[in-house]
mmCIF file of C-alpha atoms and ligand atoms in Angstrom:
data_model
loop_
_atom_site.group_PDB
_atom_site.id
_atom_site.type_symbol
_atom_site.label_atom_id
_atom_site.label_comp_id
_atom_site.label_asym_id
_atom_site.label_seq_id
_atom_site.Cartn_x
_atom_site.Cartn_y
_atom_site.Cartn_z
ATOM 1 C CA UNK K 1 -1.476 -17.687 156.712
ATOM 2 C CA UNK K 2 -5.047 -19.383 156.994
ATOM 3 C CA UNK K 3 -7.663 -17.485 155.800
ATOM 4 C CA UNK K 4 -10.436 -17.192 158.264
ATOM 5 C CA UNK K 5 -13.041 -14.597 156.500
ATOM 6 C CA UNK K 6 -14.491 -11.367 158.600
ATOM 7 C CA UNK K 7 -17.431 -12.717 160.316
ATOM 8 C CA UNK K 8 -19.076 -8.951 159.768
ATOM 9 C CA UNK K 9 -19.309 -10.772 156.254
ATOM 10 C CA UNK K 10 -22.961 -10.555 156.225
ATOM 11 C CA UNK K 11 -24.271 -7.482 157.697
ATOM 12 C CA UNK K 12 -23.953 -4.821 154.946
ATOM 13 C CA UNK K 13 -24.143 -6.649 151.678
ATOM 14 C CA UNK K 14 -28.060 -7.132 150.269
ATOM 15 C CA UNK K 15 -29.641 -10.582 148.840
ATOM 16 C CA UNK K 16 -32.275 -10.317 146.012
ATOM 17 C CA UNK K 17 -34.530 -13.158 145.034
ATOM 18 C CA UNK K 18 -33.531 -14.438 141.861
ATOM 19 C CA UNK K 19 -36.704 -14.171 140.231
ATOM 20 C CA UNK K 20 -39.387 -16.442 141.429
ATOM 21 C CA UNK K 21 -36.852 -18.987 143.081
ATOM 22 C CA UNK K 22 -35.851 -19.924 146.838
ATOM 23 C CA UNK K 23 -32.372 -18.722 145.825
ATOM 24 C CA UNK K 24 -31.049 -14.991 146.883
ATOM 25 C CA UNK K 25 -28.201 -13.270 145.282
ATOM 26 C CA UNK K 26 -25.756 -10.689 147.079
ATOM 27 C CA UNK K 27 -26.259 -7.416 145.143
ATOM 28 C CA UNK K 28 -23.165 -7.640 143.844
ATOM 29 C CA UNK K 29 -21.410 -10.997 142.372
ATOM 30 C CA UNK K 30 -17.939 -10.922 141.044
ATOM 31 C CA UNK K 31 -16.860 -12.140 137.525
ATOM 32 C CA UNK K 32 -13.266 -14.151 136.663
ATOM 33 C CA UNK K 33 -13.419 -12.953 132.753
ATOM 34 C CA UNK K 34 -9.991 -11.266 133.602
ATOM 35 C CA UNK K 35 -7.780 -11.007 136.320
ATOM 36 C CA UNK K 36 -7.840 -14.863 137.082
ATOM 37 C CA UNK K 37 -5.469 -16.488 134.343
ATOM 38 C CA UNK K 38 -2.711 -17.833 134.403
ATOM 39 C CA UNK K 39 -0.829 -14.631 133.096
ATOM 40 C CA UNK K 40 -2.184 -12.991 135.924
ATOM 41 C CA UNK K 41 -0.432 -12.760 139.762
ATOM 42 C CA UNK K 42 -2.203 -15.520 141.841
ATOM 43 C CA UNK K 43 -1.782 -13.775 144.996
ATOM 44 C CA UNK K 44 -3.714 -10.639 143.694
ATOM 45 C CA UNK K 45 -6.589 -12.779 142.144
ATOM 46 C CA UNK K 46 -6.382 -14.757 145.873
ATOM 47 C CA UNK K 47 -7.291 -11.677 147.503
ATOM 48 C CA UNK K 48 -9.686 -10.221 145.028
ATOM 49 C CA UNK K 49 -11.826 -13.954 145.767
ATOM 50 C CA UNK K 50 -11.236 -13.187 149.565
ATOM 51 C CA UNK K 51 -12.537 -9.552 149.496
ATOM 52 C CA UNK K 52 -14.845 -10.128 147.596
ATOM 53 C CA UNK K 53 -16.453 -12.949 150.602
ATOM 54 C CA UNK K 54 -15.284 -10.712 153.650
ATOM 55 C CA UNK K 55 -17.656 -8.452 151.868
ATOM 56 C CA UNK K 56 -20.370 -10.827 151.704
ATOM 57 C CA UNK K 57 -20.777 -11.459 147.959
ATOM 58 C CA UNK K 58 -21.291 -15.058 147.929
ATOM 59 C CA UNK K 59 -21.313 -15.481 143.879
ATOM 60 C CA UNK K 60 -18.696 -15.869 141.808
ATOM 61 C CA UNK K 61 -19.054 -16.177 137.789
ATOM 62 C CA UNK K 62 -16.961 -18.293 135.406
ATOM 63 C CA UNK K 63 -16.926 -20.030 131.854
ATOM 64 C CA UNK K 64 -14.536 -22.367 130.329
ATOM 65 C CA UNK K 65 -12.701 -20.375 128.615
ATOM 66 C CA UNK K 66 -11.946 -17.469 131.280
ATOM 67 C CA UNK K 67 -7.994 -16.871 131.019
ATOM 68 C CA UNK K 68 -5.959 -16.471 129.392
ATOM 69 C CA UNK K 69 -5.232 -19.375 128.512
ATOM 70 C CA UNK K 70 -8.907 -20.742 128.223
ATOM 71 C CA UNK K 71 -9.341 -22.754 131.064
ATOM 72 C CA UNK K 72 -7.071 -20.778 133.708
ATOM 73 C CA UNK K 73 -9.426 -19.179 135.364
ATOM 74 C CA UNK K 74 -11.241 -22.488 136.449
ATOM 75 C CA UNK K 75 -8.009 -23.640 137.574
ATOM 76 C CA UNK K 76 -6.899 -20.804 139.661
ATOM 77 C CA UNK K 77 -10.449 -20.694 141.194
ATOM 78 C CA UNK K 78 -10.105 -24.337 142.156
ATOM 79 C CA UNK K 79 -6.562 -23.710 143.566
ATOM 80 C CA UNK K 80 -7.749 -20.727 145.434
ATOM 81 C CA UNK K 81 -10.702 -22.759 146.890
ATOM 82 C CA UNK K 82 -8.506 -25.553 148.051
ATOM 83 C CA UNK K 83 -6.868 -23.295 150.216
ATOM 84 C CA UNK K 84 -9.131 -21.196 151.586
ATOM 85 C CA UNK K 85 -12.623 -21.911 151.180
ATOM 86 C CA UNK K 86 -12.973 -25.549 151.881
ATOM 87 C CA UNK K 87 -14.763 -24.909 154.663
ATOM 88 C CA UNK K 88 -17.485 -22.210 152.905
ATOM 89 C CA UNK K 89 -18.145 -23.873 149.798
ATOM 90 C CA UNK K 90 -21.930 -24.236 151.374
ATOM 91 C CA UNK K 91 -21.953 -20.289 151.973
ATOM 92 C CA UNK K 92 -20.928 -19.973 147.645
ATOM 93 C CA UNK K 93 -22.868 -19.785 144.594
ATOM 94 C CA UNK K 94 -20.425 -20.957 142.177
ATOM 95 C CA UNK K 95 -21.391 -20.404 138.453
ATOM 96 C CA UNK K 96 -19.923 -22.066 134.826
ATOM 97 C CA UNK K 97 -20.526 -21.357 131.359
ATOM 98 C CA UNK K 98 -20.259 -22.888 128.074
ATOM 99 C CA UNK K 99 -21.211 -22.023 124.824
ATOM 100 C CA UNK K 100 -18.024 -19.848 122.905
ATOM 101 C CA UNK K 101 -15.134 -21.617 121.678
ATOM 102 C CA UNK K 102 -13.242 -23.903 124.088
ATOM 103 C CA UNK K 103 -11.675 -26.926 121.956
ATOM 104 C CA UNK K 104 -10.850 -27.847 118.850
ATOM 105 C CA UNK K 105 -13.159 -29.789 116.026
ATOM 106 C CA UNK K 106 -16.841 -29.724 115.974
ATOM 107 C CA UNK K 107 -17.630 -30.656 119.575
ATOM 108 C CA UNK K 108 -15.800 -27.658 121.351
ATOM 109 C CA UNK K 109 -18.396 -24.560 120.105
ATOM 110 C CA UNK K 110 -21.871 -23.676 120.315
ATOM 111 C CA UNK K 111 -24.737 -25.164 121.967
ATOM 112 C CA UNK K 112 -24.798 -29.126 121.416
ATOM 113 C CA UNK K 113 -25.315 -31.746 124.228
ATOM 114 C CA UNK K 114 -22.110 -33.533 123.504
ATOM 115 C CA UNK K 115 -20.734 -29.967 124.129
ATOM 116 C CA UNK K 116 -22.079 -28.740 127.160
ATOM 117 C CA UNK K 117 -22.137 -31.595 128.618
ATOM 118 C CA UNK K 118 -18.655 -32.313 128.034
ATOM 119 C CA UNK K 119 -17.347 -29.035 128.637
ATOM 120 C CA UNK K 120 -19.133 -28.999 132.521
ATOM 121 C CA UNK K 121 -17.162 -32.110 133.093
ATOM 122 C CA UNK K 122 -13.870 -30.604 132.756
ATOM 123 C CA UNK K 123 -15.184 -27.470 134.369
ATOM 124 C CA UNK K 124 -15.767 -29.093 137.476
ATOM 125 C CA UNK K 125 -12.246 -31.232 136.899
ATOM 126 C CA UNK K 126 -10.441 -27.681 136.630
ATOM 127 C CA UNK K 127 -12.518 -26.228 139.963
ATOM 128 C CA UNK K 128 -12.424 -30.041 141.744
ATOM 129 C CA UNK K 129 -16.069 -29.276 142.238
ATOM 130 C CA UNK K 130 -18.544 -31.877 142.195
ATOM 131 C CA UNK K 131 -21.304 -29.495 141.063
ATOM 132 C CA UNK K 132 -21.551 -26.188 140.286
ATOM 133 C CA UNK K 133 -24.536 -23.547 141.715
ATOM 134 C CA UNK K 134 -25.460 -22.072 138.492
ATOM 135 C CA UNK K 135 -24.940 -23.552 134.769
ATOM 136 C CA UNK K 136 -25.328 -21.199 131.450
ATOM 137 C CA UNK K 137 -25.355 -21.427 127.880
ATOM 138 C CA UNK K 138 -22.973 -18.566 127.255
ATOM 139 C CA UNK K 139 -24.469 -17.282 123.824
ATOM 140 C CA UNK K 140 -27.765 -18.474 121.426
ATOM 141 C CA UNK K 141 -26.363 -21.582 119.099
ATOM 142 C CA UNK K 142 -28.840 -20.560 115.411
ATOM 143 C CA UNK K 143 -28.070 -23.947 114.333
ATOM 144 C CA UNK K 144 -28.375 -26.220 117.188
ATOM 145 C CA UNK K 145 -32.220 -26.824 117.985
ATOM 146 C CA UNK K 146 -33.336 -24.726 120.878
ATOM 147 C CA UNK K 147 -34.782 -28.162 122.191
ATOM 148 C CA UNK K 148 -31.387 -30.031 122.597
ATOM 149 C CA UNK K 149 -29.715 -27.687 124.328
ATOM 150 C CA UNK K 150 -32.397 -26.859 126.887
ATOM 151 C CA UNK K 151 -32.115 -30.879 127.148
ATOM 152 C CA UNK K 152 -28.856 -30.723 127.691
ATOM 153 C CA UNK K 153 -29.342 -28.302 130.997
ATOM 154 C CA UNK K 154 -32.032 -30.064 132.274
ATOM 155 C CA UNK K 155 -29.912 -33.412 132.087
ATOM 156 C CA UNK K 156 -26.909 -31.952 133.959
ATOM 157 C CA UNK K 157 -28.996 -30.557 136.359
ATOM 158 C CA UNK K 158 -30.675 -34.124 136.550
ATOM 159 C CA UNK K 159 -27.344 -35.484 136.891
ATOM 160 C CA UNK K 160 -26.520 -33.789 140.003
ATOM 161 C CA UNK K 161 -23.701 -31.524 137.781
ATOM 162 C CA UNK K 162 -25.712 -28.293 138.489
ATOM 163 C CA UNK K 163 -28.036 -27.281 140.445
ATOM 164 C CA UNK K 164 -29.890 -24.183 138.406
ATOM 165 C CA UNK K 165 -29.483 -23.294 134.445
ATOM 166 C CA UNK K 166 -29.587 -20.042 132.380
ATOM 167 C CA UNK K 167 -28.975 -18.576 129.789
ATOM 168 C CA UNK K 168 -26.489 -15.731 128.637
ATOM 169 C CA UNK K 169 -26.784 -12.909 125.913
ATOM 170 C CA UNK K 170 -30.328 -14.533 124.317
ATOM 171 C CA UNK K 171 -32.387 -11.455 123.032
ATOM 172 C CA UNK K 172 -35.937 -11.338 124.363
ATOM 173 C CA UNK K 173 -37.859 -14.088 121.625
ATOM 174 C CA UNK K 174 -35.436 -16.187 121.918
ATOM 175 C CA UNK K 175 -35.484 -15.813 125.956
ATOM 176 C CA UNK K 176 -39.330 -16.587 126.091
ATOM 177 C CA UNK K 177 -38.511 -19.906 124.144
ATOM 178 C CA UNK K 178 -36.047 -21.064 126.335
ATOM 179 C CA UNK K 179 -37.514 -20.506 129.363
ATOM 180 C CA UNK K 180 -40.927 -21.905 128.065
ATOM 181 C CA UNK K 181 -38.924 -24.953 126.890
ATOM 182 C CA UNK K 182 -36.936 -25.295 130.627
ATOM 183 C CA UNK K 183 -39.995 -24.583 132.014
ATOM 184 C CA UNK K 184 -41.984 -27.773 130.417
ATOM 185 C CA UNK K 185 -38.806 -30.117 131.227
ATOM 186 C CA UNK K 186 -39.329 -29.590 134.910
ATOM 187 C CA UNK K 187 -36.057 -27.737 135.144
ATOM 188 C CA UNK K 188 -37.093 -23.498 135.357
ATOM 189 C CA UNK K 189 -34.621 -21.354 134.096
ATOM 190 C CA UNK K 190 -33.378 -19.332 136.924
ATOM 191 C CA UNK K 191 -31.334 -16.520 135.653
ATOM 192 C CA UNK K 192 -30.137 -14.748 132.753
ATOM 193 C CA UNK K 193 -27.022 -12.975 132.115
ATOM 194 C CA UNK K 194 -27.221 -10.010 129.416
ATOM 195 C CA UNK K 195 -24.734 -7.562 128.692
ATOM 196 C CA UNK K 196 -26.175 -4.145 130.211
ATOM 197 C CA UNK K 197 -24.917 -1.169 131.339
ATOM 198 C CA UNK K 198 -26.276 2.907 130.613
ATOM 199 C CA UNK K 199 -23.904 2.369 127.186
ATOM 200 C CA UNK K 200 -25.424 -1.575 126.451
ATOM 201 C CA UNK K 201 -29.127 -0.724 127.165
ATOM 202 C CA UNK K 202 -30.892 -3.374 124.513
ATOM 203 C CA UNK K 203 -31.846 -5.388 127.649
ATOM 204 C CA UNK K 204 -34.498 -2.428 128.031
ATOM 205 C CA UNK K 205 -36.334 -3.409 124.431
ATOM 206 C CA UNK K 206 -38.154 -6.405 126.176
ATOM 207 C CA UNK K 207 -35.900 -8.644 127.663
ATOM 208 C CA UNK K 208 -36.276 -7.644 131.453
ATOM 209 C CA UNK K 209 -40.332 -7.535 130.566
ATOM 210 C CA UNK K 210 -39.834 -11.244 129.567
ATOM 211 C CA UNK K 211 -37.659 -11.809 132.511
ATOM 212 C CA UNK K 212 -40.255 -10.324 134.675
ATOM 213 C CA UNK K 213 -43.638 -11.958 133.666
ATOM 214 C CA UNK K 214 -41.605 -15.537 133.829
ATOM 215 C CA UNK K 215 -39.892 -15.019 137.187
ATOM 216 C CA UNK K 216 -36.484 -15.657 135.944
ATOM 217 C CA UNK K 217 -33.566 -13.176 137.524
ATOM 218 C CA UNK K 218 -31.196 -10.919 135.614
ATOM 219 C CA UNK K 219 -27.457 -10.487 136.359
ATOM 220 C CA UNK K 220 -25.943 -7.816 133.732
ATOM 221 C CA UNK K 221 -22.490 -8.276 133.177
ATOM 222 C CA UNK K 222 -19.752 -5.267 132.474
ATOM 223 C CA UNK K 223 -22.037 -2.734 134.406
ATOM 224 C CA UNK K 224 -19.230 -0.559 134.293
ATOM 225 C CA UNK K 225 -18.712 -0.649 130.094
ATOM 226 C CA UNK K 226 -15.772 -2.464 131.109
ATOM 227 C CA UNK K 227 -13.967 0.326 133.263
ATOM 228 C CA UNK K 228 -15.763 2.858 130.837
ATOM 229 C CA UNK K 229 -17.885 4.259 133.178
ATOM 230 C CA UNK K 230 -15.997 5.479 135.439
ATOM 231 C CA UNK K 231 -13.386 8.306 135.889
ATOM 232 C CA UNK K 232 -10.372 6.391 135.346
ATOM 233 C CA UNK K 233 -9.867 7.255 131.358
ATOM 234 C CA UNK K 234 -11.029 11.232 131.856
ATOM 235 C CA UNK K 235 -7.268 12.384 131.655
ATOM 236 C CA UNK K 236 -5.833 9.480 129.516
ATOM 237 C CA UNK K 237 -5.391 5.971 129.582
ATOM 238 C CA UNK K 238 -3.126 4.776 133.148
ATOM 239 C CA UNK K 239 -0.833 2.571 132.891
ATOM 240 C CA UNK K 240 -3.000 -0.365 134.753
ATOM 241 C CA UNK K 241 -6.090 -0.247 133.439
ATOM 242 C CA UNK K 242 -7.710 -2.849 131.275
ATOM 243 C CA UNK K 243 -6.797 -0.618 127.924
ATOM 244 C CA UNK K 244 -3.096 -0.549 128.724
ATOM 245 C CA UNK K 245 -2.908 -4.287 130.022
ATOM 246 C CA UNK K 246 -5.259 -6.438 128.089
ATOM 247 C CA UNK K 247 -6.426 -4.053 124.875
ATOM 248 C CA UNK K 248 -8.416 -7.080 123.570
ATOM 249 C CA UNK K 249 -11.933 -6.572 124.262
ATOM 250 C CA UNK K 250 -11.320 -2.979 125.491
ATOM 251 C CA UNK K 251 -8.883 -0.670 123.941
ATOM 252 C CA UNK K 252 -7.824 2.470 122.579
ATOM 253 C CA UNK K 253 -10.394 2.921 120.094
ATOM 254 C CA UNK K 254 -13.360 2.501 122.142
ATOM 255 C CA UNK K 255 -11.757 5.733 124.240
ATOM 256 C CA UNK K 256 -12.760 8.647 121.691
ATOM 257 C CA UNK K 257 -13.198 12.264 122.577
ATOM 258 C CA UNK K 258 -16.660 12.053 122.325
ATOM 259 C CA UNK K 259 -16.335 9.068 124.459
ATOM 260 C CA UNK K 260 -14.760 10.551 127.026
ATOM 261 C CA UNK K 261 -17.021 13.616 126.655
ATOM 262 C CA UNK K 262 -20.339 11.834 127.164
ATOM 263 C CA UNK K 263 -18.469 10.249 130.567
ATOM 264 C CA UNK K 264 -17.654 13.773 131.654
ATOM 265 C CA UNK K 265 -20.995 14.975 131.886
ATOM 266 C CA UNK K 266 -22.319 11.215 133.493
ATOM 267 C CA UNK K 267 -19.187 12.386 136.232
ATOM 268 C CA UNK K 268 -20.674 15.650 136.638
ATOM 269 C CA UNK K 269 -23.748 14.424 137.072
ATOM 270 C CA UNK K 270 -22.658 11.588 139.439
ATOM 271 C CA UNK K 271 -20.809 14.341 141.322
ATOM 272 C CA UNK K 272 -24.115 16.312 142.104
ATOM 273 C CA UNK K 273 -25.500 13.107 143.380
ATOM 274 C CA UNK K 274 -22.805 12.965 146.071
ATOM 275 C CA UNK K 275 -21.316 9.564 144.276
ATOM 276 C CA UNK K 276 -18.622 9.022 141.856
ATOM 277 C CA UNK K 277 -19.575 7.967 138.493
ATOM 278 C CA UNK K 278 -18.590 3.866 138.978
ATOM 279 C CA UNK K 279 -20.950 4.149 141.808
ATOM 280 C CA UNK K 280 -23.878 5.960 139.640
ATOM 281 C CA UNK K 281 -23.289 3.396 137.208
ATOM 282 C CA UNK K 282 -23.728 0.416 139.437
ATOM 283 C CA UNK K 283 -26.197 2.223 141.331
ATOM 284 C CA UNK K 284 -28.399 2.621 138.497
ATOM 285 C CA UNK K 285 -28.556 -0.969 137.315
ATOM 286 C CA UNK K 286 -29.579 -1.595 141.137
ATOM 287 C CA UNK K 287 -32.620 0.410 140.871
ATOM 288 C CA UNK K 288 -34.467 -1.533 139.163
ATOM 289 C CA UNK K 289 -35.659 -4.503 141.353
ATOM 290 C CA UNK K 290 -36.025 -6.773 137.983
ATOM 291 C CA UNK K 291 -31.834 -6.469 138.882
ATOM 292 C CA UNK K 292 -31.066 -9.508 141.156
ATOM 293 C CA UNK K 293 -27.196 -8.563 140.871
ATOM 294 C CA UNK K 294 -24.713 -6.518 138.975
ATOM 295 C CA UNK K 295 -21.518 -8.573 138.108
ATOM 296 C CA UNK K 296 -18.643 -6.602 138.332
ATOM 297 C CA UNK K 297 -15.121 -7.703 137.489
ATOM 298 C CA UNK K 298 -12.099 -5.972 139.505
ATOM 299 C CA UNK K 299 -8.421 -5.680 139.233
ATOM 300 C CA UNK K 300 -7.750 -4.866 142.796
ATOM 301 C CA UNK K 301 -9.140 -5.499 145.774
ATOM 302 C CA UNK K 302 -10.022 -1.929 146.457
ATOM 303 C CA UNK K 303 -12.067 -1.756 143.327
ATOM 304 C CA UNK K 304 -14.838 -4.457 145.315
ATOM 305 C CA UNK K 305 -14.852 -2.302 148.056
ATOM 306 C CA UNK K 306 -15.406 0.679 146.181
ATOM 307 C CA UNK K 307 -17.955 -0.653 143.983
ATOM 308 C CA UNK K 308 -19.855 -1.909 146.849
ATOM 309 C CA UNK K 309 -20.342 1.323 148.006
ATOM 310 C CA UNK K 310 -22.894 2.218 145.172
ATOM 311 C CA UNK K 311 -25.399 0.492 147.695
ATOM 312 C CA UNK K 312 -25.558 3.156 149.915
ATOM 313 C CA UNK K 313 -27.461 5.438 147.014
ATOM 314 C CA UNK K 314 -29.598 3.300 144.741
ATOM 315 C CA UNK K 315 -32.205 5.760 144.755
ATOM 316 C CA UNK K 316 -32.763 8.091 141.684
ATOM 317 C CA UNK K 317 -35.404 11.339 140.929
ATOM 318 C CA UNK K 318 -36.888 11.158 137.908
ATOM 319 C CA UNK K 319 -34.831 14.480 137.041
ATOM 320 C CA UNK K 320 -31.785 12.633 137.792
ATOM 321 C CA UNK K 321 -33.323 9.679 135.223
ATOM 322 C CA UNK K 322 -33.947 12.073 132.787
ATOM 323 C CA UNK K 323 -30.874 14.197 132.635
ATOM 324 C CA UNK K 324 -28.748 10.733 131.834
ATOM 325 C CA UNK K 325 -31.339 10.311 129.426
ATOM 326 C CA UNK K 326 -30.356 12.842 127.707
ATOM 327 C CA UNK K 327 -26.738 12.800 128.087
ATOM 328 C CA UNK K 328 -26.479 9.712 126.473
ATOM 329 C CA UNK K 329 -29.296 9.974 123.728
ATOM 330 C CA UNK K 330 -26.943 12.863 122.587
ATOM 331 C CA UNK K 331 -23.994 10.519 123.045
ATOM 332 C CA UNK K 332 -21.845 9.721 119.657
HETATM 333 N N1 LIG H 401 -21.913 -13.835 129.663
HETATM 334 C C1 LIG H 401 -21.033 -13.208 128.937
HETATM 335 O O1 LIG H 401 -20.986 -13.308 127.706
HETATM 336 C C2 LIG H 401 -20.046 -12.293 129.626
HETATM 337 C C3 LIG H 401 -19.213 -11.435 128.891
HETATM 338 C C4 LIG H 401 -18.354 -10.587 129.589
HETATM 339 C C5 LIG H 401 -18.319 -10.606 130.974
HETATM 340 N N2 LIG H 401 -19.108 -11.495 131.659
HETATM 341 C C6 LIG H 401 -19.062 -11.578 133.136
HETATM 342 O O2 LIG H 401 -19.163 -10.296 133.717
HETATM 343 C C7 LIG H 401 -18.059 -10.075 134.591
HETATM 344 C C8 LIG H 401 -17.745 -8.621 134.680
HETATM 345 O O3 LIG H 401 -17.388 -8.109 133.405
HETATM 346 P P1 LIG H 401 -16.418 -6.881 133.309
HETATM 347 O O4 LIG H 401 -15.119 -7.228 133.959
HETATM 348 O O5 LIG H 401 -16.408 -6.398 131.914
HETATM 349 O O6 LIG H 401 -17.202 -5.830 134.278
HETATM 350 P P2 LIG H 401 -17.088 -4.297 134.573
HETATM 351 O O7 LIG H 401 -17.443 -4.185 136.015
HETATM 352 O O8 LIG H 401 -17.865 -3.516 133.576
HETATM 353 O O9 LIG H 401 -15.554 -3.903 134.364
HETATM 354 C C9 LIG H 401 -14.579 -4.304 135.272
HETATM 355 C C10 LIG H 401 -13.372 -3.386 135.199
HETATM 356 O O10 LIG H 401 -13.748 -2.063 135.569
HETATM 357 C C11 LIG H 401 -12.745 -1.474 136.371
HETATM 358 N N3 LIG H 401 -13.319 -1.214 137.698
HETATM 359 C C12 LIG H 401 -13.889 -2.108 138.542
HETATM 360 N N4 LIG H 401 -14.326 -1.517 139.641
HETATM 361 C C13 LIG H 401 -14.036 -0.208 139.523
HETATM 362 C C14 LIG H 401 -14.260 0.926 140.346
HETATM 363 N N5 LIG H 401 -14.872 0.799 141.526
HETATM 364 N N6 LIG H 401 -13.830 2.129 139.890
HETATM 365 C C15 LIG H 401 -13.218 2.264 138.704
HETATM 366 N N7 LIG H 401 -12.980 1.215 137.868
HETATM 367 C C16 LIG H 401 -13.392 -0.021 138.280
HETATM 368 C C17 LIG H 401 -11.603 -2.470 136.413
HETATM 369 O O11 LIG H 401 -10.771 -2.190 135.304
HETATM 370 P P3 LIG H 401 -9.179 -2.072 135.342
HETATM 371 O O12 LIG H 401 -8.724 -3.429 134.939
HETATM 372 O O13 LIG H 401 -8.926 -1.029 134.315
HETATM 373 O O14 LIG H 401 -8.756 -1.705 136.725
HETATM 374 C C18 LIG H 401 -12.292 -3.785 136.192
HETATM 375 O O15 LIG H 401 -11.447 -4.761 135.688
HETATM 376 C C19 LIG H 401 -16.960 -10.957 133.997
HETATM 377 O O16 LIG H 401 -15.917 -11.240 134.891
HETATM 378 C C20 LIG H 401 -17.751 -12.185 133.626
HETATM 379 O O17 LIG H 401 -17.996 -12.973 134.778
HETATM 380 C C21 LIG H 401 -19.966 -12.313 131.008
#
């Protein structure tokens, strides 16, 4: 059946500047890390990509190696635009990575210009894109000079490959240096993606104040501790969660009674707030307005729905600050 999206698309979903540039982001973006490979059911990753824009979140985040295998997810995401979103791709912020390892010998890792520059090409061959929105360095390269690859976004950018850079998991110094560096070439860095969450907090320890004073926007990714912070492991581990299916970057070890004791008490607390813990989670990345947008991955369809409805309480008491606070400074 053709796909025509819900033209109500737009009227509950929030835009945030992305830091001092013309460009808004929905509130909530959606991530292709898993769910999107080729081991995965098309149809389901179809109509996470379709709820996802009836719902009016206009971004969607890869890398080149989202799978598995590496490279899947690009390919999916190109199949899945073909088909139902060749009419939209004006109303989508479309984002690629590179920066981990994609290919093999000395080319295929890190943070070269023969690298990225390279690795965007096939990106866009995989989507059948002739551009992408957004362009990141996934990680910080120590032996690549900070100069060449902040050349190497401005020159796709220059090349009409992407339209905005940023930069993923750089700690605060190194942050300032980019952006300074992006900055000079003409070329500002827009966003950057850090791993935060109320488990990942090191974002807190001067990053966003960086990200703040230079106008460049902040997308955390895994806001949820990857399914952590929520109440899905409180009374074991189902059968299709992340643990049970994938166990790679999430598994049974990271679920520990004192784990899972630390998320009762964030429930609890979530509870008294009239929300369910996923949504308190979300909800208090959101607060801050240095947040342009969480990125959230989902195995279902429902999940985006759900996790959208964090919106309707972003608003926290400083009582309500402090008691999570506490919970997880006592956290083991
Ligand atoms: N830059 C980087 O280095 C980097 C690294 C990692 C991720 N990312 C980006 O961030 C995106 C999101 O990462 P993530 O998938 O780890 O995010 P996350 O939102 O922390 O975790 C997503 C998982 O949480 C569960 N979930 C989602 N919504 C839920 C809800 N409403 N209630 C209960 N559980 C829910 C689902 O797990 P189940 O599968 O158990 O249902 C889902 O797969 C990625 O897709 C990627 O784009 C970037």
């Amino acid at each position: 059946m053709t796909y025509l999206p819900s033209s109500h698309r737009y009227q509950t979903m929030e835009y945030r500047r992305c830091g001092n540039s013309g460009l808004k982001l929905p509130a909530f973006s959606l991530g292709l890390w898993h769910n999107f490979g080729n081991v995965n059911n098309f149809e389901n990753s179809r109509n996470l990509i379709r709820t996802a824009f009836d719902n009016g979140i206009t971004h969607f985040d890869l890398a080149n190696n989202y799978g598995p295998p590496p490279g899947s997810a690009e390919e999916n995401f190109g199949r899945i635009l073909e088909k139902d979103f060749k009419s939209y791709r004006d109303e989508m912020i479309v984002s690629s990575k590179a920066g981990y390892g994609m290919w093999e010998g000395p080319y295929g890792d890190w943070g070269s210009k023969k690298y990225l520059v390279s690795s965007l090409d096939q990106s866009l061959k995989r989507m059948k894109l002739d551009y992408v929105d957004i362009f990141y360095h996934h990680r910080p390269d120590p032996e690549t000079p900070l100069e060449e690859t902040m050349v190497a976004l401005d020159l796709i950018v220059r090349q009409g490959k992407a339209l905005y850079v940023g930069i993923s998991n750089y700690n605060a110094v190194d942050a300032e240096k980019a952006i300074a560096i992006l900055k000079q070439l003409g070329t500002p860095c827009l966003i950057h993606q850090p791993k935060y969450s109320m488990f990942v907090r090191d974002p807190e320890n001067g990053l966003l104040d960086v990200l703040e004073k230079e106008g460049v926007g902040c997308i955390p990714f895994s806001p949820l501790a990857q399914g952590l912070l929520s109440d899905k492991y409180l009374n074991g581990i189902p059968e299709d969660s992340r643990v049970a299916k994938s166990g790679i970057f999430l598994n049974e070890n990271h679920i520990t009674p004192e784990k899972i004791a630390t998320i009762s008490k964030l429930n609890d607390l979530a509870k008294q707030r009239g929300q369910k813990l996923a949504h308190m989670a979300l909800a208090w990345l959101l607060r801050d307005a240095r947040v342009t947008s969480v990125l959230i991955g989902s195995s279902k369809p429902e999940q985006i729905i759900d996790s959208i409805e964090a919106l309707k309480n972003t608003q926290f008491t400083s009582a309500e600050l402090e008691a999570i606070n506490t919970i997880l400074s006592e956290s083991k």
